[in-house]
Coordinates of C-alpha atoms and ligand atoms in Angstrom, one line a residue:
M1 CA 135.5 -125.2 182.0
R2 CA 132.7 -123.9 179.8
S3 CA 133.7 -123.1 176.2
H4 CA 133.1 -119.6 175.0
D5 CA 134.9 -120.0 171.6
R6 CA 132.0 -118.8 169.4
S7 CA 131.2 -116.0 171.8
K8 CA 134.8 -114.8 171.6
E9 CA 134.7 -114.9 167.8
L10 CA 131.5 -113.0 167.6
F11 CA 132.6 -110.4 170.1
A12 CA 135.9 -109.9 168.2
E13 CA 133.7 -109.2 165.1
A14 CA 131.5 -106.8 167.1
L15 CA 134.6 -104.9 168.2
E16 CA 135.4 -104.1 164.6
V17 CA 132.1 -102.4 163.9
M18 CA 130.8 -101.1 167.3
P19 CA 132.6 -99.0 169.9
G20 CA 133.5 -101.5 172.7
G21 CA 131.7 -104.2 170.7
V22 CA 128.4 -103.3 172.5
N23 CA 125.4 -101.0 172.2
S24 CA 125.3 -100.1 175.9
P25 CA 128.5 -99.8 177.9
V26 CA 127.8 -101.9 181.0
R27 CA 127.3 -105.0 178.8
A28 CA 131.0 -104.9 178.0
F29 CA 132.1 -106.5 181.4
G30 CA 134.2 -103.4 182.2
G31 CA 133.3 -103.7 185.8
V32 CA 134.4 -107.4 186.2
G33 CA 137.0 -108.0 183.4
G34 CA 136.8 -110.5 180.6
D35 CA 134.7 -110.6 177.5
P36 CA 131.0 -110.4 177.4
I37 CA 129.0 -113.5 176.5
V38 CA 127.0 -113.4 173.3
M39 CA 123.5 -114.7 173.9
R40 CA 121.4 -116.6 171.4
K41 CA 118.0 -117.2 173.1
A42 CA 116.2 -117.5 176.4
K43 CA 113.1 -118.9 177.9
G44 CA 111.7 -118.5 181.4
A45 CA 114.6 -117.9 183.7
V46 CA 117.2 -119.5 181.5
L47 CA 119.5 -117.8 179.0
A48 CA 121.4 -119.7 176.4
D49 CA 124.6 -118.4 174.8
V50 CA 126.0 -119.0 171.3
D51 CA 128.2 -121.8 172.5
G52 CA 125.2 -123.7 174.0
N53 CA 125.9 -122.9 177.6
E54 CA 122.9 -122.1 179.8
Y55 CA 122.6 -119.7 182.7
V56 CA 119.9 -119.0 185.3
D57 CA 119.5 -115.3 184.6
F58 CA 119.3 -112.7 187.3
V59 CA 119.9 -109.7 185.0
S60 CA 116.4 -110.0 183.4
S61 CA 117.5 -107.5 180.7
W62 CA 118.2 -105.0 183.5
G63 CA 114.7 -105.2 184.9
P64 CA 112.0 -105.4 182.3
L65 CA 111.6 -109.2 182.3
I66 CA 109.5 -109.6 185.5
L67 CA 107.6 -112.5 183.8
G68 CA 110.9 -114.1 182.6
H69 CA 112.0 -114.5 179.0
A70 CA 109.6 -114.9 176.2
P71 CA 106.4 -115.4 178.2
E72 CA 103.7 -116.9 176.0
T73 CA 101.2 -114.1 176.5
V74 CA 103.7 -111.4 175.5
V75 CA 105.1 -113.3 172.5
K76 CA 101.5 -114.0 171.3
A77 CA 100.4 -110.4 171.7
V78 CA 103.5 -109.0 169.9
C79 CA 103.2 -111.5 167.0
E80 CA 99.5 -110.6 166.5
A81 CA 100.2 -106.9 166.7
A82 CA 103.1 -107.2 164.3
A83 CA 100.8 -108.9 161.8
R84 CA 98.4 -106.0 162.1
G85 CA 101.1 -103.4 161.4
T86 CA 104.2 -102.3 163.4
S87 CA 103.7 -98.6 163.5
F88 CA 101.0 -96.2 162.4
G89 CA 102.0 -92.7 163.6
A90 CA 98.4 -92.3 164.5
P91 CA 96.4 -93.1 167.7
T92 CA 95.6 -96.7 168.5
E93 CA 93.2 -98.2 171.1
A94 CA 95.9 -100.2 172.9
E95 CA 97.7 -96.9 173.9
T96 CA 94.7 -95.8 175.8
T97 CA 94.3 -99.2 177.4
L98 CA 97.9 -99.2 178.7
A99 CA 97.7 -95.5 179.7
R100 CA 94.5 -96.2 181.7
K101 CA 96.1 -99.1 183.5
I102 CA 99.1 -97.0 184.4
C103 CA 96.8 -94.2 185.7
E104 CA 94.8 -96.8 187.6
H105 CA 97.8 -98.4 189.4
V106 CA 100.3 -95.6 190.0
P107 CA 99.0 -93.2 192.6
S108 CA 100.7 -90.1 191.3
I109 CA 99.7 -90.6 187.7
E110 CA 96.5 -88.9 186.6
R111 CA 97.6 -88.6 183.0
V112 CA 100.5 -90.1 181.2
R113 CA 102.6 -89.8 178.0
L114 CA 104.2 -92.8 176.4
V115 CA 107.8 -92.6 175.0
S116 CA 110.4 -95.1 173.8
S117 CA 113.0 -95.2 176.6
G118 CA 113.7 -94.4 180.2
T119 CA 116.1 -91.7 179.2
E120 CA 113.4 -90.0 177.0
A121 CA 111.0 -90.2 180.0
T122 CA 113.3 -88.5 182.5
M123 CA 114.6 -85.9 180.0
S124 CA 111.0 -85.0 179.1
A125 CA 109.8 -85.0 182.7
I126 CA 112.5 -82.5 183.6
R127 CA 111.6 -80.3 180.6
L128 CA 108.0 -80.4 181.7
A129 CA 108.9 -79.5 185.3
R130 CA 111.0 -76.6 184.1
G131 CA 108.2 -75.4 181.8
Y132 CA 105.6 -75.7 184.6
T133 CA 107.6 -73.9 187.2
G134 CA 109.5 -71.4 185.0
R135 CA 112.6 -72.4 186.9
D136 CA 115.9 -73.9 185.6
L137 CA 117.7 -75.8 188.4
V138 CA 117.4 -79.5 188.9
I139 CA 118.4 -81.4 192.0
K140 CA 119.5 -85.1 191.7
C141 CA 121.0 -87.6 194.1
E142 CA 124.6 -88.8 193.9
G143 CA 124.7 -92.3 192.5
C144 CA 121.2 -92.3 191.1
Y145 CA 121.0 -92.9 187.3
H146 CA 118.3 -91.6 185.1
G147 CA 119.5 -92.4 181.7
H148 CA 122.1 -90.5 179.6
V149 CA 120.4 -87.1 179.8
D150 CA 123.0 -84.3 179.4
G151 CA 122.2 -82.5 182.6
L152 CA 122.0 -85.6 184.7
L153 CA 125.4 -87.1 183.7
V154 CA 127.1 -85.1 186.4
Q155 CA 129.2 -85.6 189.4
A156 CA 129.5 -83.7 192.6
G157 CA 131.7 -80.6 192.2
S158 CA 133.0 -78.6 195.2
G159 CA 131.1 -76.1 197.3
L160 CA 128.4 -76.0 199.9
T161 CA 125.6 -76.1 197.4
T162 CA 127.1 -78.8 195.2
F163 CA 126.9 -77.7 191.5
G164 CA 127.3 -80.6 189.1
A165 CA 130.4 -81.0 186.9
P166 CA 130.0 -83.0 183.7
N167 CA 131.1 -86.6 184.1
S168 CA 131.2 -87.2 180.3
P169 CA 133.0 -85.2 177.6
G170 CA 130.4 -83.6 175.4
I171 CA 128.3 -82.1 178.1
P172 CA 128.6 -78.3 178.3
A173 CA 129.7 -77.1 181.8
A174 CA 126.9 -74.6 181.6
Q175 CA 124.4 -77.4 181.3
A176 CA 125.9 -79.5 184.2
E177 CA 125.9 -76.4 186.4
Q178 CA 122.1 -76.4 186.2
T179 CA 122.1 -79.6 188.3
L180 CA 122.7 -79.6 192.0
L181 CA 123.7 -82.8 193.8
V182 CA 122.7 -84.2 197.2
P183 CA 123.5 -87.5 198.8
F184 CA 120.7 -90.1 198.7
N185 CA 118.9 -90.7 202.0
D186 CA 120.0 -87.3 203.4
A187 CA 116.9 -85.0 203.8
D188 CA 119.0 -82.5 205.7
A189 CA 121.3 -82.0 202.7
L190 CA 118.2 -81.3 200.5
K191 CA 116.9 -78.9 203.1
T192 CA 120.2 -77.0 203.1
V193 CA 120.3 -76.7 199.3
C194 CA 116.7 -75.6 199.2
E195 CA 117.3 -72.9 201.9
E196 CA 119.9 -71.4 199.5
R197 CA 118.4 -72.0 196.1
G198 CA 114.9 -73.5 196.6
E199 CA 113.2 -70.7 194.8
D200 CA 115.2 -71.4 191.6
V201 CA 114.7 -75.2 191.6
A202 CA 112.3 -76.7 189.1
C203 CA 112.5 -80.3 190.3
F204 CA 114.1 -82.9 192.5
I205 CA 114.5 -86.2 190.7
L206 CA 115.5 -89.5 192.4
E207 CA 115.0 -93.2 192.3
P208 CA 112.8 -93.8 195.4
V209 CA 114.6 -97.1 195.8
A210 CA 118.1 -96.6 194.3
G211 CA 118.9 -99.3 191.8
N212 CA 121.9 -97.9 189.9
M213 CA 124.5 -97.9 192.7
G214 CA 123.3 -101.3 193.7
V215 CA 120.0 -101.6 195.5
I216 CA 119.6 -99.1 198.4
P217 CA 116.2 -98.7 200.1
P218 CA 115.0 -95.3 201.3
A219 CA 115.7 -94.8 205.0
E220 CA 112.7 -94.7 207.3
G221 CA 110.9 -91.4 206.8
Y222 CA 113.3 -90.2 204.0
L223 CA 110.7 -90.1 201.2
Q224 CA 108.1 -88.4 203.5
A225 CA 110.8 -85.7 204.4
I226 CA 111.7 -84.9 200.8
R227 CA 108.0 -84.7 199.9
E228 CA 107.5 -82.2 202.6
I229 CA 110.6 -80.1 201.7
T230 CA 109.8 -80.0 197.9
Q231 CA 106.2 -79.0 198.6
R232 CA 107.4 -76.2 200.8
Y233 CA 109.5 -74.7 198.0
G234 CA 107.1 -75.4 195.1
I235 CA 109.6 -77.9 193.6
V236 CA 108.2 -80.6 191.4
L237 CA 109.1 -84.0 193.0
I238 CA 109.9 -86.6 190.3
F239 CA 110.2 -90.3 191.3
D240 CA 112.1 -92.1 188.6
E241 CA 110.4 -95.5 188.8
V242 CA 111.9 -96.8 185.5
I243 CA 113.2 -99.8 187.6
T244 CA 110.8 -99.9 190.5
G245 CA 107.5 -99.2 188.6
F246 CA 105.5 -102.4 188.6
R247 CA 108.6 -104.1 190.1
V248 CA 108.2 -103.5 193.9
G249 CA 104.4 -103.5 193.6
L250 CA 101.7 -102.7 191.1
G251 CA 101.8 -99.1 192.2
G252 CA 105.6 -98.9 192.4
A253 CA 107.7 -97.6 195.2
Q254 CA 105.3 -94.7 195.8
S255 CA 102.6 -97.1 196.7
R256 CA 104.9 -99.3 198.7
Y257 CA 106.1 -96.4 200.8
G258 CA 103.0 -94.3 200.7
V259 CA 104.6 -91.1 199.3
T260 CA 103.1 -89.5 196.2
P261 CA 105.4 -87.5 193.9
D262 CA 104.2 -84.9 191.4
L263 CA 105.6 -86.7 188.4
T264 CA 106.7 -90.3 187.8
T265 CA 108.9 -91.8 185.1
L266 CA 108.4 -95.4 184.0
G267 CA 110.0 -97.8 181.5
K268 CA 111.3 -101.4 181.4
I269 CA 108.4 -103.5 182.7
I270 CA 105.6 -101.5 181.0
G271 CA 107.2 -102.4 177.7
G272 CA 107.2 -106.1 178.4
G273 CA 110.8 -106.3 177.1
L274 CA 110.3 -103.9 174.1
P275 CA 111.6 -100.4 174.0
V276 CA 109.3 -98.1 176.1
G277 CA 109.2 -95.3 178.6
A278 CA 106.5 -93.1 180.1
Y279 CA 106.1 -90.1 182.3
G280 CA 103.0 -88.9 184.0
G281 CA 101.6 -87.3 187.1
R282 CA 99.4 -84.5 188.3
A283 CA 96.8 -83.5 185.7
D284 CA 97.6 -79.8 186.0
I285 CA 101.3 -80.3 185.2
M286 CA 100.6 -82.8 182.4
A287 CA 98.2 -80.2 180.9
E288 CA 101.3 -78.1 180.1
L289 CA 102.4 -80.7 177.5
S290 CA 102.0 -80.1 173.8
P291 CA 99.5 -80.2 172.1
E292 CA 97.4 -79.2 175.1
G293 CA 100.0 -76.8 176.5
P294 CA 103.3 -75.1 175.3
V295 CA 105.9 -77.6 176.5
Y296 CA 107.1 -79.6 173.4
Q297 CA 107.8 -83.3 173.3
A298 CA 107.1 -85.8 170.5
G299 CA 108.1 -89.2 169.2
T300 CA 107.8 -91.0 165.9
L301 CA 107.5 -94.4 167.6
S302 CA 105.9 -93.3 170.9
G303 CA 103.1 -95.6 171.9
N304 CA 104.4 -98.1 169.4
P305 CA 101.8 -100.9 168.8
L306 CA 104.3 -103.8 169.6
A307 CA 105.6 -102.2 172.8
T308 CA 102.2 -101.2 173.9
V309 CA 100.6 -104.7 173.6
A310 CA 103.8 -106.3 175.2
G311 CA 103.5 -103.9 178.1
L312 CA 99.8 -104.6 178.5
A313 CA 100.3 -108.3 178.5
A314 CA 103.0 -107.9 181.2
V315 CA 100.8 -105.6 183.4
E316 CA 97.8 -107.9 183.1
A317 CA 99.9 -110.8 184.3
L318 CA 101.1 -108.7 187.3
E319 CA 97.4 -107.9 188.2
Q320 CA 96.8 -111.5 189.1
P321 CA 96.5 -112.2 192.8
G322 CA 99.5 -113.4 194.7
V323 CA 102.0 -112.4 192.1
Y324 CA 103.9 -109.9 194.3
D325 CA 103.9 -112.3 197.3
K326 CA 105.6 -114.8 195.1
L327 CA 108.2 -112.3 193.9
E328 CA 108.8 -111.3 197.5
A329 CA 109.3 -114.9 198.6
L330 CA 111.7 -115.7 195.7
G331 CA 113.6 -112.4 196.4
A332 CA 113.9 -113.2 200.1
Q333 CA 115.1 -116.7 199.3
L334 CA 117.8 -115.5 197.0
A335 CA 119.0 -112.7 199.3
Q336 CA 119.2 -115.1 202.3
G337 CA 120.9 -117.8 200.3
L338 CA 123.6 -115.5 199.0
A339 CA 124.1 -113.9 202.4
Q340 CA 124.4 -117.2 204.1
A341 CA 126.9 -118.5 201.5
A342 CA 129.0 -115.5 202.2
K343 CA 128.8 -115.9 206.0
D344 CA 129.7 -119.5 205.8
A345 CA 132.8 -118.6 203.8
G346 CA 133.8 -115.8 206.1
V347 CA 133.3 -113.2 203.4
P348 CA 131.7 -110.0 204.8
V349 CA 128.8 -108.8 202.7
R350 CA 125.7 -106.6 203.1
S351 CA 122.6 -107.7 201.4
N352 CA 120.1 -105.0 200.4
R353 CA 116.7 -106.0 199.0
V354 CA 113.4 -104.5 198.2
G355 CA 111.0 -107.2 196.9
S356 CA 112.5 -108.9 193.8
M357 CA 115.4 -106.5 193.4
M358 CA 118.6 -106.9 195.4
T359 CA 122.4 -106.4 195.7
I360 CA 125.0 -108.2 197.6
F361 CA 127.6 -105.6 198.5
F362 CA 131.1 -106.8 199.4
T363 CA 131.6 -104.6 202.4
E364 CA 131.2 -104.8 206.1
E365 CA 129.3 -101.5 206.7
P366 CA 125.7 -100.7 205.9
V367 CA 125.2 -99.4 202.4
T368 CA 122.9 -96.4 202.5
D369 CA 124.2 -94.0 199.9
Y370 CA 126.7 -93.6 197.1
A371 CA 129.7 -93.0 199.4
T372 CA 129.1 -96.3 201.3
A373 CA 128.3 -98.2 198.1
K374 CA 131.5 -97.1 196.6
R375 CA 133.5 -98.5 199.5
S376 CA 132.5 -102.0 198.4
N377 CA 135.3 -104.3 197.2
A378 CA 134.7 -104.5 193.5
D379 CA 137.5 -107.0 193.0
R380 CA 135.7 -109.4 195.3
Y381 CA 132.5 -108.9 193.3
A382 CA 134.4 -109.6 190.1
A383 CA 135.7 -112.9 191.5
Y384 CA 132.2 -113.8 192.7
F385 CA 130.7 -112.9 189.4
H386 CA 133.1 -115.0 187.3
A387 CA 132.8 -118.0 189.7
M388 CA 129.0 -117.8 189.4
L389 CA 129.1 -117.4 185.6
E390 CA 131.2 -120.5 185.4
R391 CA 128.6 -122.4 187.4
G392 CA 125.7 -121.2 185.2
F393 CA 124.3 -118.2 187.1
Y394 CA 124.2 -114.9 185.3
F395 CA 124.4 -111.8 187.5
A396 CA 125.1 -108.2 186.4
P397 CA 128.7 -107.6 185.4
S398 CA 129.1 -104.8 188.0
Q399 CA 128.9 -104.5 191.8
F400 CA 126.7 -101.4 191.4
E401 CA 123.7 -103.0 189.8
A402 CA 120.6 -104.9 191.0
A403 CA 119.9 -108.6 190.6
F404 CA 116.3 -109.2 189.5
V405 CA 114.1 -112.2 190.2
S406 CA 111.2 -113.0 187.9
L407 CA 108.0 -115.0 188.1
A408 CA 109.7 -117.6 186.0
H409 CA 112.3 -118.4 188.6
T410 CA 111.7 -121.5 190.7
P411 CA 112.7 -122.0 194.4
E412 CA 114.8 -124.9 193.1
Q413 CA 116.8 -122.7 190.7
I414 CA 117.3 -120.2 193.6
E415 CA 118.4 -123.0 195.9
A416 CA 120.9 -124.2 193.2
C417 CA 122.1 -120.6 193.0
A418 CA 122.7 -120.5 196.7
N419 CA 124.7 -123.7 196.6
A420 CA 126.8 -122.4 193.7
A421 CA 127.3 -119.2 195.8
S422 CA 128.7 -121.3 198.6
E423 CA 131.4 -122.7 196.4
S424 CA 132.0 -119.3 194.7
M425 CA 132.3 -117.4 198.0
K426 CA 135.2 -119.8 199.0
K427 CA 137.0 -118.7 195.9
V428 CA 136.3 -115.0 196.8
A429 CA 137.7 -115.7 200.3
N430 CA 140.8 -117.3 198.8
A431 CA 141.2 -114.4 196.3
G432 CA 141.7 -112.1 199.3
Ligands
LIG501 N1 116.1 -94.4 185.0 C1 116.5 -95.4 185.7 C2 116.2 -95.5 187.2 C3 117.2 -96.5 185.1 O1 117.6 -97.5 185.8 C4 117.4 -96.3 183.7 C5 118.1 -97.4 182.9 N2 118.7 -98.5 183.6 C6 117.0 -95.2 183.0 C7 116.3 -94.2 183.7 C8 117.2 -95.0 181.6 O2 116.4 -95.9 180.8 P1 116.8 -96.3 179.3 O3 118.1 -97.2 179.5 O4 115.6 -97.1 178.8 O5 117.1 -95.1 178.6

């Protein structure tokens, strides 16, 4: 057994001063049980904890680290930028360089605004869509996550047109009621809602590849259908590509599936592991933003020099030929290895993957939306998670998250992971 003594000590201390001992809830292992592991350092695909244990990491800081941990180019760029000054509150050249690259690669983005988190990006994109259309309602998909924006932390209420109900205390019911919910991958449901309320809807926001209920690809024709419906009602279509942006291709999911939204939100990869977010899209909509237009949004650390150069270094690495083919191959190897391990052990799973993001769902039926994802056996996932952790493979501490492969992973590490999964799946089968 690996020792986690120091980790336990530090987590006990953290509990004294931080709610749940963490600064973001899912880190707390609530979905799998046990105490979180306190990390000390990482390089490439390997994480090291405070007790000296090592893990091949498939969390990748929840998506940003597509080059792996502490890549030399990013570290060098950040150190050099820090020496020049960590924040100016005034324009810098690097912001324009990064903005230009984003505009160049992401089909929908003609102009872009940099912010400091994914939450800030989605919150601001929704305000912009409301300001642009003069309408209040927002449609979102059940099971998609867009950060902790008040109006998006909602669950399905009752009724034909499903008005949102708050799923956290602290969110006024009146705010949640401005959000309507539809199932992911169900264009007919969107059509029905629009037939009733379409003229009052400012925007439809979704993850084009769902990543926050586990990975769920869009069904054939789904993105095309919602593009057509939103266009018909003058609804701003927002793709939340905070995870998929620069992950499933340089142009994100919109490029991969050939569907162009009106606005796009980004984060994670474009900050190279530093805090960042961005939203952008059609020039006429972006022109509504302050100081050019009347829709207000601002940020003291927006376009921060360290985050900007880190993001630039990451994007430049991703522009190299063959990079996405490599990610695709590593992703396929991992998904196949894990699925085979489950099959050999007689454990039913469904493996969903798009490029280098994937989820193994412990269920027999296809996982296409939140309802089917939720029918997965989370206890089996927990048993699998802990068995893998003990063998030195770090996956997300929840069934409903993505595993991410980076360019730093090697086929050998992934093969070792598949072998560990073979042993772990036997434990899962025995656990019932
Ligand atoms: N959108 C999506 C699709 C996300 O996955 C996340 C975070 N995981 C966010 C928005 C919010 O980003 P942040 O945590 O940086 O606020």
